[in-house]
XYZ file of C-alpha atoms in Angstrom:
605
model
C 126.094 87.821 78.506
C 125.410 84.761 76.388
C 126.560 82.553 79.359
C 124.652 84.296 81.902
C 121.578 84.461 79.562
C 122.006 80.652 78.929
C 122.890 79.630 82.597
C 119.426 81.197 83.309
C 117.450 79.571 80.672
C 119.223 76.712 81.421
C 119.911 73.550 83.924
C 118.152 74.624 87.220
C 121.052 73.404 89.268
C 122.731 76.689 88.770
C 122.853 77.590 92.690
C 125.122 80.523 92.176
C 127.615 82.412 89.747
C 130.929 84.068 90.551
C 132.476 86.615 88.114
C 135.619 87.955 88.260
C 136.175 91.144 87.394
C 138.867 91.646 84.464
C 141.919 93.970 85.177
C 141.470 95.394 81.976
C 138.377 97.465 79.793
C 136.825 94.849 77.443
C 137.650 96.819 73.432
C 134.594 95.960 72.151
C 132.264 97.630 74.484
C 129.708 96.283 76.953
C 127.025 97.857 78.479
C 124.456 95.964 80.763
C 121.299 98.300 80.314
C 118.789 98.534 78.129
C 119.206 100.246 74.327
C 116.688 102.461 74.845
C 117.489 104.135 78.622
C 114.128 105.542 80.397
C 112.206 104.827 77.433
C 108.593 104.530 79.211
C 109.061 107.695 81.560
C 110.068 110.273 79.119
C 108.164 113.027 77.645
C 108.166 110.861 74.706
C 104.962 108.513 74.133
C 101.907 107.997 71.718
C 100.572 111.403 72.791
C 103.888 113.344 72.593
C 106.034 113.250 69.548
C 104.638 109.720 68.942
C 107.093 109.006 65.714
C 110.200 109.594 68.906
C 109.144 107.117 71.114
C 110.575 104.141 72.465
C 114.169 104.542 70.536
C 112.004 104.782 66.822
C 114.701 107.269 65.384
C 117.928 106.774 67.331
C 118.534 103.910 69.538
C 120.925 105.434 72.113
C 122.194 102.711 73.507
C 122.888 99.985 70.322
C 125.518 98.127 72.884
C 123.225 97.658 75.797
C 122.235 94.008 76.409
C 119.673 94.780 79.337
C 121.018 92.083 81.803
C 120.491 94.861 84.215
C 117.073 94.559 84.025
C 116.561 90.027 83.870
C 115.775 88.543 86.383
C 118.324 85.847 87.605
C 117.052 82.673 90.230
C 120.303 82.306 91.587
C 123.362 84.790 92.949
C 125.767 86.688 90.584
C 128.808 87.897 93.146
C 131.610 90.274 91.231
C 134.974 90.000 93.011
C 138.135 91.759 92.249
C 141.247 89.956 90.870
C 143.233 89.653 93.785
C 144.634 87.444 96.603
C 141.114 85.682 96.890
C 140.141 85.305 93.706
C 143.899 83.084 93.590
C 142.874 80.716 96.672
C 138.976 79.387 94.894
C 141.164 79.089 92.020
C 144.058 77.509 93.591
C 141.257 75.563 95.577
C 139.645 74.435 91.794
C 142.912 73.737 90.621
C 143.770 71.181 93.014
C 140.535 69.123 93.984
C 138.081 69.800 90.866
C 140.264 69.751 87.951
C 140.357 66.385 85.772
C 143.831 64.947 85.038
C 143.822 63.132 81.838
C 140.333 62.943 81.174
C 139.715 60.756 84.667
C 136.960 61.837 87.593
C 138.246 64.676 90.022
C 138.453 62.124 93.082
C 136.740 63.419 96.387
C 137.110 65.570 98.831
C 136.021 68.579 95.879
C 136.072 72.258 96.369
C 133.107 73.918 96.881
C 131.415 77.377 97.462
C 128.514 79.357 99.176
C 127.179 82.185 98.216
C 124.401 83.978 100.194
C 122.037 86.239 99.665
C 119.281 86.414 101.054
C 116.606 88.717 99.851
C 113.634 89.912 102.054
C 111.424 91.207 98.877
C 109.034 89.656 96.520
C 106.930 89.640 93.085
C 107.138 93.696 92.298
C 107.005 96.884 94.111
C 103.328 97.155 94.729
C 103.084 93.657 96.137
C 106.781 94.512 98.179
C 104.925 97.957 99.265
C 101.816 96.380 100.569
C 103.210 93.739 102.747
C 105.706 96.302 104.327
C 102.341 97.997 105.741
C 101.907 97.517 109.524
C 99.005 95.657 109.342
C 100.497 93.121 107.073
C 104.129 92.717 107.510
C 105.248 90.188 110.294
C 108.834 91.664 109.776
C 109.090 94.810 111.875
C 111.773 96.469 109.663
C 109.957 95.679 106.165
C 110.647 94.206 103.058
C 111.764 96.945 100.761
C 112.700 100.931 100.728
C 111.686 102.691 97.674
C 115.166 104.050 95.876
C 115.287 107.726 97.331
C 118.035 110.196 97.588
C 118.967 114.322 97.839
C 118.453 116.369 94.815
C 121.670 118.847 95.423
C 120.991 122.610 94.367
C 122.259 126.314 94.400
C 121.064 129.595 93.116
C 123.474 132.119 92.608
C 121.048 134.701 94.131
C 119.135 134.348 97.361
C 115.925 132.262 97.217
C 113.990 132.259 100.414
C 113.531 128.635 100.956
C 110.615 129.279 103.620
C 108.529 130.772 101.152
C 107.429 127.958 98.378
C 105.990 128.683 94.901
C 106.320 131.778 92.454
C 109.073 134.675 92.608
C 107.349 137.644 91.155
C 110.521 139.051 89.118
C 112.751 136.250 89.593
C 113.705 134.687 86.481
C 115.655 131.028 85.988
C 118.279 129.828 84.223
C 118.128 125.654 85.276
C 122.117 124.114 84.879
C 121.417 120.436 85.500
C 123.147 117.709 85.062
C 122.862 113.768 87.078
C 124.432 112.371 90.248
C 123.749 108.528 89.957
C 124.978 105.665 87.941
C 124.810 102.068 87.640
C 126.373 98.659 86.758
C 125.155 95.129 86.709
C 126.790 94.598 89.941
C 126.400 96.369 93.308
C 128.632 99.124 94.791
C 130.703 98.858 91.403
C 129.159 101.905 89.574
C 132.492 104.421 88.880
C 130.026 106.668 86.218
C 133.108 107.965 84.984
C 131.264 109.259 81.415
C 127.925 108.742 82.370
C 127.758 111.022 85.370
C 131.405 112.181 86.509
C 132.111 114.332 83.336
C 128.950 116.149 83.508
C 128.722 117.188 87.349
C 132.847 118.221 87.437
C 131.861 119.895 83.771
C 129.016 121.826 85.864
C 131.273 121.881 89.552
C 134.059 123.794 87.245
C 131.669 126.322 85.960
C 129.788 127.294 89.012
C 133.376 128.170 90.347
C 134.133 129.986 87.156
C 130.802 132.401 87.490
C 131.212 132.718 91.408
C 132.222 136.338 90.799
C 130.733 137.085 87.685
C 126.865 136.414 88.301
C 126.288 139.709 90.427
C 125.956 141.921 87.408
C 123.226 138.936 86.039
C 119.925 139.669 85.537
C 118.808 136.523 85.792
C 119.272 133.722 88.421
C 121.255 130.600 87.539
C 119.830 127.512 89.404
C 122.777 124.473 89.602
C 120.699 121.117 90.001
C 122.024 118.159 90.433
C 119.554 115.216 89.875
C 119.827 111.715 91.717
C 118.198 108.428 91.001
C 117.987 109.586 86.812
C 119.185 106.108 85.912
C 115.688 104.519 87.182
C 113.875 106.634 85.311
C 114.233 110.066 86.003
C 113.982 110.380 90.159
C 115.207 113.553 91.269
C 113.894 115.314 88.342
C 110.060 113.968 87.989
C 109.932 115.336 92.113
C 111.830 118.607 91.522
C 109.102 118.749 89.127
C 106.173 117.623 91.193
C 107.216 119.570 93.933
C 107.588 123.093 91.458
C 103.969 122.006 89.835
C 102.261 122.096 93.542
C 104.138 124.807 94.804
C 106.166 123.173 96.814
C 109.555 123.763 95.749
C 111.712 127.823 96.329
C 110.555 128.535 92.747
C 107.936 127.191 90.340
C 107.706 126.263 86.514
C 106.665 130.232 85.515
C 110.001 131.224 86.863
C 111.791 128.862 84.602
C 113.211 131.229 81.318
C 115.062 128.161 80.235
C 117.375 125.073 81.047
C 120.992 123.826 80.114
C 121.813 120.222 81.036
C 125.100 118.878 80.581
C 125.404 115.164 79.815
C 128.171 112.553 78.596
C 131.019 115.359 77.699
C 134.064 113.369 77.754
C 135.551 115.231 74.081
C 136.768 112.421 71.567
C 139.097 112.841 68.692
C 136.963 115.553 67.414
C 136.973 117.442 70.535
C 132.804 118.220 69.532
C 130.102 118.530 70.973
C 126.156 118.368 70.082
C 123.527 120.272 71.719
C 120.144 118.320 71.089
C 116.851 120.392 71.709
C 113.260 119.019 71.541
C 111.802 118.768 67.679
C 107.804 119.126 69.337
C 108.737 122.261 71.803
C 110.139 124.088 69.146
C 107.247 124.136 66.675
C 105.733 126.416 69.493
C 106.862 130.075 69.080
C 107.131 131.321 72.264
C 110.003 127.988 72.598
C 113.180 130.277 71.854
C 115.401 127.469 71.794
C 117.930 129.532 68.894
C 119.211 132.616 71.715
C 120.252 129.288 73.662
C 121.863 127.736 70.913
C 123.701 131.070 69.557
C 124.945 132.197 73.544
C 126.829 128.686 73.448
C 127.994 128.561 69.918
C 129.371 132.405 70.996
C 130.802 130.773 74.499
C 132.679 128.457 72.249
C 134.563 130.501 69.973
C 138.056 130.728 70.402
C 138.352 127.467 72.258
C 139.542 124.320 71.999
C 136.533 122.398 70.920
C 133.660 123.079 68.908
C 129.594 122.869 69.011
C 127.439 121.254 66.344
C 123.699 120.438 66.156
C 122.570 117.066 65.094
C 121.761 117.392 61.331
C 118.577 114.993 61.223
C 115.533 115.754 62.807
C 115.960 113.416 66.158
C 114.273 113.740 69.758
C 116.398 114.317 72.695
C 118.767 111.493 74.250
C 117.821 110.239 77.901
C 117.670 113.315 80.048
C 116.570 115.196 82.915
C 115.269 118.043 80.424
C 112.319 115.809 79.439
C 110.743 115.468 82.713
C 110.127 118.856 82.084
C 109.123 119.112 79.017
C 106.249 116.990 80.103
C 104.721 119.608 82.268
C 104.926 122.020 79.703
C 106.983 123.547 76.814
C 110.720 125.286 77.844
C 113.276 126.376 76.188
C 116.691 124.430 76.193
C 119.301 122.222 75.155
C 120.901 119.042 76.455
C 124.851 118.876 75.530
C 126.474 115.743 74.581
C 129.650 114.214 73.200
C 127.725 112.206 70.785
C 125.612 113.348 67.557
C 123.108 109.820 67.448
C 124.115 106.725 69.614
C 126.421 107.177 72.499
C 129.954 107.372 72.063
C 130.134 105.656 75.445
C 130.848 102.196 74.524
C 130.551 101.212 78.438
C 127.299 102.974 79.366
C 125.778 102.025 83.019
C 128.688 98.613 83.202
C 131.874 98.498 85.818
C 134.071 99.738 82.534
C 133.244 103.569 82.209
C 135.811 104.320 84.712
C 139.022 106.018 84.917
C 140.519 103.928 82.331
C 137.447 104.688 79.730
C 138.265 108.703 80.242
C 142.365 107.755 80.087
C 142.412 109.156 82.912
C 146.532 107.861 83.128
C 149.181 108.692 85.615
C 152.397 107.913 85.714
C 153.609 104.691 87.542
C 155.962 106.306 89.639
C 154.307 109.039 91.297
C 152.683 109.541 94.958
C 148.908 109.510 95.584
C 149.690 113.520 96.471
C 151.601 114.019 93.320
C 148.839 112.335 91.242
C 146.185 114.739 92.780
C 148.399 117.823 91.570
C 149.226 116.461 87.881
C 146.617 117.964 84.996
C 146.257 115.505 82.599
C 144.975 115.686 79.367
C 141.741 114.750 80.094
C 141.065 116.971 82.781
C 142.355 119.707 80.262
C 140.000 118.434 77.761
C 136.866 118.917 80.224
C 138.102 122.361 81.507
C 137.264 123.347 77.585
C 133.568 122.261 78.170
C 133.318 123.493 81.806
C 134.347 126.810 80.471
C 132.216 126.952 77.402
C 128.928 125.940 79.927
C 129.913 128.718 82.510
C 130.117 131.105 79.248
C 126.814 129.761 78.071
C 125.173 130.304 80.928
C 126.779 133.515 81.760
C 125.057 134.639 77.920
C 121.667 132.957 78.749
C 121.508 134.656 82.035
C 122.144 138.413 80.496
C 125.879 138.800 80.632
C 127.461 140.718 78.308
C 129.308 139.226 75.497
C 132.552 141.713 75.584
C 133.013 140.284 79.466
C 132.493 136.715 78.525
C 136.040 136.149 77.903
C 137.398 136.776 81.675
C 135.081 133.554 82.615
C 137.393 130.534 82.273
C 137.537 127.119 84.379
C 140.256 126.191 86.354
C 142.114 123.027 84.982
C 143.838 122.372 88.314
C 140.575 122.135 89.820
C 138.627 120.147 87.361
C 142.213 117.839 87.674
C 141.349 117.435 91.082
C 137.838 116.858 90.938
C 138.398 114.230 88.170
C 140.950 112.464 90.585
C 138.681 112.641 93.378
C 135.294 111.438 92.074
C 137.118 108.699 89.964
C 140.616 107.799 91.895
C 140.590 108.048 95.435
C 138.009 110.153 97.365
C 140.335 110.095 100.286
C 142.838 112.781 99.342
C 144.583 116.048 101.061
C 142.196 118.432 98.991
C 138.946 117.011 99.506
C 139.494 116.620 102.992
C 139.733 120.362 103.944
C 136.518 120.895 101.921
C 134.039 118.125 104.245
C 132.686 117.719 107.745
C 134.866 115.686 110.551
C 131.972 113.516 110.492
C 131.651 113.051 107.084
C 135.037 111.301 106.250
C 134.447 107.882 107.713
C 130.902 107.743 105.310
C 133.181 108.261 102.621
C 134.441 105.001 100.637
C 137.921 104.789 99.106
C 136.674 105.053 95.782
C 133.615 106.914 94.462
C 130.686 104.649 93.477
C 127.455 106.494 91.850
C 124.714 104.781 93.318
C 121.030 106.037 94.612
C 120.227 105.005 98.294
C 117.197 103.832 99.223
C 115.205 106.246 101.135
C 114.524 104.535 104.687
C 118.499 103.519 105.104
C 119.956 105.361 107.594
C 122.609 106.980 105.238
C 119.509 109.394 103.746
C 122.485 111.080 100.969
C 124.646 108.312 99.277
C 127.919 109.645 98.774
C 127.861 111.530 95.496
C 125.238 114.196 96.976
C 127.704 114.392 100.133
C 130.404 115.163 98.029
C 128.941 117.521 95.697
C 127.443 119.374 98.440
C 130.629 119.950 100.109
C 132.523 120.775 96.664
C 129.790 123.223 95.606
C 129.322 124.913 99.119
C 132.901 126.012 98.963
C 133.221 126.708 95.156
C 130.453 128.890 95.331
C 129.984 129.834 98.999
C 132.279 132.352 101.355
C 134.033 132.120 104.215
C 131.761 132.918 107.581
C 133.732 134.170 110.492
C 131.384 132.905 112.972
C 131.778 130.518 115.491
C 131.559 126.609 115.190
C 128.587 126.815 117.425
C 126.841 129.491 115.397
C 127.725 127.702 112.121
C 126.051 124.354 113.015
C 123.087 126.753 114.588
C 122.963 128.073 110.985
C 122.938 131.590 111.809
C 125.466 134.874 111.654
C 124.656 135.703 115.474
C 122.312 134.840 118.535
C 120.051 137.870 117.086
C 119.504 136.475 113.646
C 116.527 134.141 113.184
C 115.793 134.473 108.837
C 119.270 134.041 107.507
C 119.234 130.150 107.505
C 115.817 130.060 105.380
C 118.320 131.964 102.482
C 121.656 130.615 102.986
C 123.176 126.704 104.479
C 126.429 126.917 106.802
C 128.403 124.173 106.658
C 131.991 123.825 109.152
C 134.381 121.991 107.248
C 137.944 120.759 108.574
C 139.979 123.216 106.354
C 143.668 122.197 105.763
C 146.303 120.959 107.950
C 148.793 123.633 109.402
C 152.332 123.480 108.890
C 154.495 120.982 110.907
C 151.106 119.635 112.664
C 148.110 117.366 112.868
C 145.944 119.965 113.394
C 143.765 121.812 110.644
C 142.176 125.448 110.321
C 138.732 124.834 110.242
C 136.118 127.468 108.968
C 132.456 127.877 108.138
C 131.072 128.595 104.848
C 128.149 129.892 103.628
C 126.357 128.895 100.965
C 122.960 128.997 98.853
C 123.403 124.908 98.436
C 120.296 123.465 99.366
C 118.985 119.692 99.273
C 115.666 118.429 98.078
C 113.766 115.479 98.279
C 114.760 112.741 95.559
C 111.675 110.707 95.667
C 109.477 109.290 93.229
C 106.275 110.954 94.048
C 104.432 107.910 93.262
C 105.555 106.968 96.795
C 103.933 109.740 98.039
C 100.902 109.111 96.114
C 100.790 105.726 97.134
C 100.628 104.867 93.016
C 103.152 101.868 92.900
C 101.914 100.778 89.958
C 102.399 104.559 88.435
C 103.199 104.890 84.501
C 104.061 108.326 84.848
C 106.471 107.997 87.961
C 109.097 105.513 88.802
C 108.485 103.121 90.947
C 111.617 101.089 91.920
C 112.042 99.711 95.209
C 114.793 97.877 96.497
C 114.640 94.167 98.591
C 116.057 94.173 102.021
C 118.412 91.690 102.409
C 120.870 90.176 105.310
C 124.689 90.141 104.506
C 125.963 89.326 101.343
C 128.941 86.448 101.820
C 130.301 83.498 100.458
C 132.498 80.684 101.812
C 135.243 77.925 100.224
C 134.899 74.315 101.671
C 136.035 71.094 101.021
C 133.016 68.257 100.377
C 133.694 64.581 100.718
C 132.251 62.137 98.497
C 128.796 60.902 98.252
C 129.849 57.685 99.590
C 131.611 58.702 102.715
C 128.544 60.925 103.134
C 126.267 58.079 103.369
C 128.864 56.380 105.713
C 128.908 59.255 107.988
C 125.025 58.986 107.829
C 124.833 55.550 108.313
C 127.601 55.187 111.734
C 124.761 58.323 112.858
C 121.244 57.084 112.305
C 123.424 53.367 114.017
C 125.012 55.012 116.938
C 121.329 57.037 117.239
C 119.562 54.118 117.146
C 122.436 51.949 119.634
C 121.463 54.926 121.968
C 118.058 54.629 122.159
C 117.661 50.916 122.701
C 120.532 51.400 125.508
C 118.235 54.161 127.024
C 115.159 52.069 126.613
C 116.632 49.003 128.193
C 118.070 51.269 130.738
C 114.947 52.972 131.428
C 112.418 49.493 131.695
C 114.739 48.193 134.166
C 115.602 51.074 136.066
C 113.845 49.648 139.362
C 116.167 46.661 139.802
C 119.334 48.717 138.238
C 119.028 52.125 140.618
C 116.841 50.298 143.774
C 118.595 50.181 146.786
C 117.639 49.212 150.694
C 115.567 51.014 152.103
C 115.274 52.138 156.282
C 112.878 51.193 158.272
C 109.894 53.928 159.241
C 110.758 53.898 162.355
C 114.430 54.685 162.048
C 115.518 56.669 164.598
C 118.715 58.453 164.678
């Protein structure tokens, strides 16, 4: 960070940077965003718990340098240790590196990086000249950062009618979708947002057959774009607040969002409620407390509430809390600061979790091995499906038959942060869907023009959650992607999504099973509504937008010295100039060089 910071403020001959990406987690932590995350979009401010705001009582984030958020004149490329990175150094090594304290001599090794961006100054300005009356460019400038909210009730919602349920009340399990890192397409989000969405995947499955006898409705939400300040929440919001949206804020009874819940040592965890809702009475923030202290009993790990009077970390939960007051609880693996000493950076990754397998085994092998941290987060995936099963009326002598699957939560782990290409997560997508899947999962919002409208995360958690919580439809493939039961049905597909997935390969053959399944996942929009508002310069919405740019490359070359330069330059602008007295000389005496004799009119042939 230093060098970057100082390369910036610095010689302006910078023209680009290359970092190479170490094989290995740095010990003593780094973290590339800010120290206090989604400080100016929280509930949080001079008119809400003013002695909270901006980080005043815990700084979350003590590690975070905010290089995320400078802005650099010059390309930063990241590329991996490998066969590449070995040829510019190989290429340094032998034309740029002094011997004995003498000048490299010419040719030098050189490099191009490039680039190019299409956006300028700041969103608003970016927004206004992508309007058609402005923009030359036909394709614009910038996309505002825009996604797919992923959700599921575990009762049927109507999604045709918008607004208030009368006697439908809601019990919100959210957690986030989206990371980040300094560098592009190199987000794992292995703490940051893996933990939390297998955590919630895990106990979805573990209520699938438990949340009939409920009297309340448990809504699974999975928020995207949370990382620039608060996306997919502030428009699940919006949308609820104007009626837009299968339920509205009345229905809400309360909310449970599960955050960084990688266990340490301690195996604890901290549930953090708001200090301002509670002063309210009707904020019943203890029965939410007590149902998860109760799920937690008898398992390995155990729940504690911060013991100093502290607002709540970055989350989802205080979008809204700025509409109005709600009962709940964000859970956490850390009392005050995070415990994630790699928070938003390249290093909270498989590594950070120790998420370890052993040399010798196959890709397939690795999938079925339950390691210890996947056993560690089947303890929190159970106590959250327990929790909610309490919150949502359950009784407590059937709480014990809910438990998460560790073989399950091993596989999601391995899937979301080892290889997304594997024999169980194939049977659960789309045909179509596999080649928009990368080798490795990367948490990163889209923007919301791109062609690709759900980045990768939302496709994956769509699938996973439409067959954990879903059934098996034994319909045709053509009635499936029609989204209905029969030819005669016209309403179903306004209550339930059908989805036909490849199912698993058949003995001895290449070919699979496939099925449908039917589901009450759903997607939402995951756009800042000050894009709909047309507010770009919004305080109460985010407004990030995201450059267009033309491909991102770089090339290796050899460069001869100045001096041969300006010999090359010189035999040019001579043989140029050699040329054009030849042509002029040629051209003045072109009558006596090209005339010839010429026949008589009268020639007759």
């Amino acid at each position: 960070v230093p060098i970057l910071m100082k390369l910036k403020n610095g010689s302006s001959r910078v023209a680009g940077v290359l970092a190479v990406q170490p094989t290995s987690n740095p010990p003593e932590g780094f973290s590339p965003h800010t120290s206090c995350p989604n400080e100016n979009t929280g509930v949080y401010s001079e008119t809400y718990g003013p002695s909270y705001a901006h980080c005043n009582v815990t700084m979350w984030n003590p590690l975070g340098t905010g290089i995320s958020y400078e802005e650099f004149d010059f390309p930063i490329f990241s590329v991996k240790d490998d066969n590449d990175t070995e040829v510019i150094r190989r290429c340094y090594m032998e034309h740029n590196r002094a011997v004995n304290g003498s000048t490299p001599q010419y040719p030098l090794c050189a490099m191009q990086l490039m680039s190019h961006m299409a956006a300028v100054t700041d969103t608003a300005t970016c927004m206004r000249r992508n309007a058609p009356t402005f923009s030359l460019a036909p394709d614009g400038v910038c996309d505002p950062l825009g996604d797919a909210n992923i959700w599921a009730s575990t009762k049927p919602l109507n999604s045709s009618t918008k607004g208030h349920k009368d006697g439908v009340s809601v019990v919100i399990a959210a957690t986030k979708l989206d990371s980040r890192s300094f560098f592009f397409d190199v987000a794992p989000g292995a703490d940051s947002a893996a933990t939390g969405l297998v955590a919630l995947l895990a106990a979805a499955s573990a209520l699938h057959n438990a949340t009939a006898e409920l009297n309340r409705t448990i809504l699974y939400t999975f928020f995207n774009g949370e990382t620039f300040d608060y996306i997919g929440s502030s428009r699940m919001v919006y949308d609820m607040a104007k009626n837009d949206f299968t339920v509205d804020l009345d229905n809400i009874h309360s909310i449970l969002e599960v955050g960084q819940v990688a266990l340490g040592p301690d195996s604890r965890l901290w549930l953090h409620s708001d200090p301002v809702s509670k002063r309210n009475s009707s904020v019943n923030v203890e029965t939410l407390v007590s149902n998860l202290q109760a799920a937690a009993a008898g398992l390995n790990l155990s729940l504690g509430e911060p013991n100093v009077t502290q607002p709540l970390p970055p989350s989802s939960f205080q979008r809204f809390l700025l509409e109005r007051p709600i009962p709940g609880v964000v859970i956490e693996n850390h009392q005050t600061s995070f415990t994630n000493k790699y928070y938003q950076s390249m290093f909270d990754n498989a590594e950070y979790l120790k998420l370890n397998y052993p040399p010798n085994l196959t890709p397939e092998e690795q999938l079925e091995l339950v390691t210890d941290s996947a056993k560690a987060l089947t303890e929190v995936a159970t106590t959250v499906a327990r929790g909610l099963y309490l919150q949502a009326g359950g009784e407590l002598a059937q709480m014990s038959r809910i438990q998460a699957d560790s073989e399950l939560v091993s596989k999601m782990l391995y899937t979301f942060l080892v290889r997304v290409n594997n024999s169980w997560f194939d049977q659960l997508v789309k045909s179509d869907w596999t080649g928009v899947l990368s080798e490795l999962m990367l948490y990163e919002i889209n923007t919301s023009e791109r062609k690709v409208k759900t980045t990768e995360p939302a496709l994956m958690v769509q699938c996973i959650l439409a067959n954990l919580t879903g059934s098996i439809a034994n319909i045709t493939e053509g009635n499936c992607q029609d989204k209905k039961m029969d030819k005669d049905e016209n309403m179903n597909k306004d209550i339930y999504s059908y989805l036909w997935v490849q199912g698993p390969v058949r003995p001895n053959s290449t070919e699979r099973d496939s099925f449908c399944v039917r589901s009450l996942v759903r997607q939402s929009k995951a756009l800042s509504p000050a894009f709909e508002l047309s507010e770009y310069t919004s305080k109460n919405y985010s407004t990030w937008a995201e450059s267009r740019w033309s491909a991102i490359k770089g090339r290796i070359f050899l460069v001869a010295s100045h001096d041969l330069e300006m010999l090359t330059l010189g035999v040019g602008v001579g043989v140029l100039l050699m040329s054009l007295l030849l042509t002029y000389i040629v051209s003045s005496k072109a009558d006596i060089l090209f005339s010839s004799g010429r026949e008589p009119t009268n020639a007759t042939y």
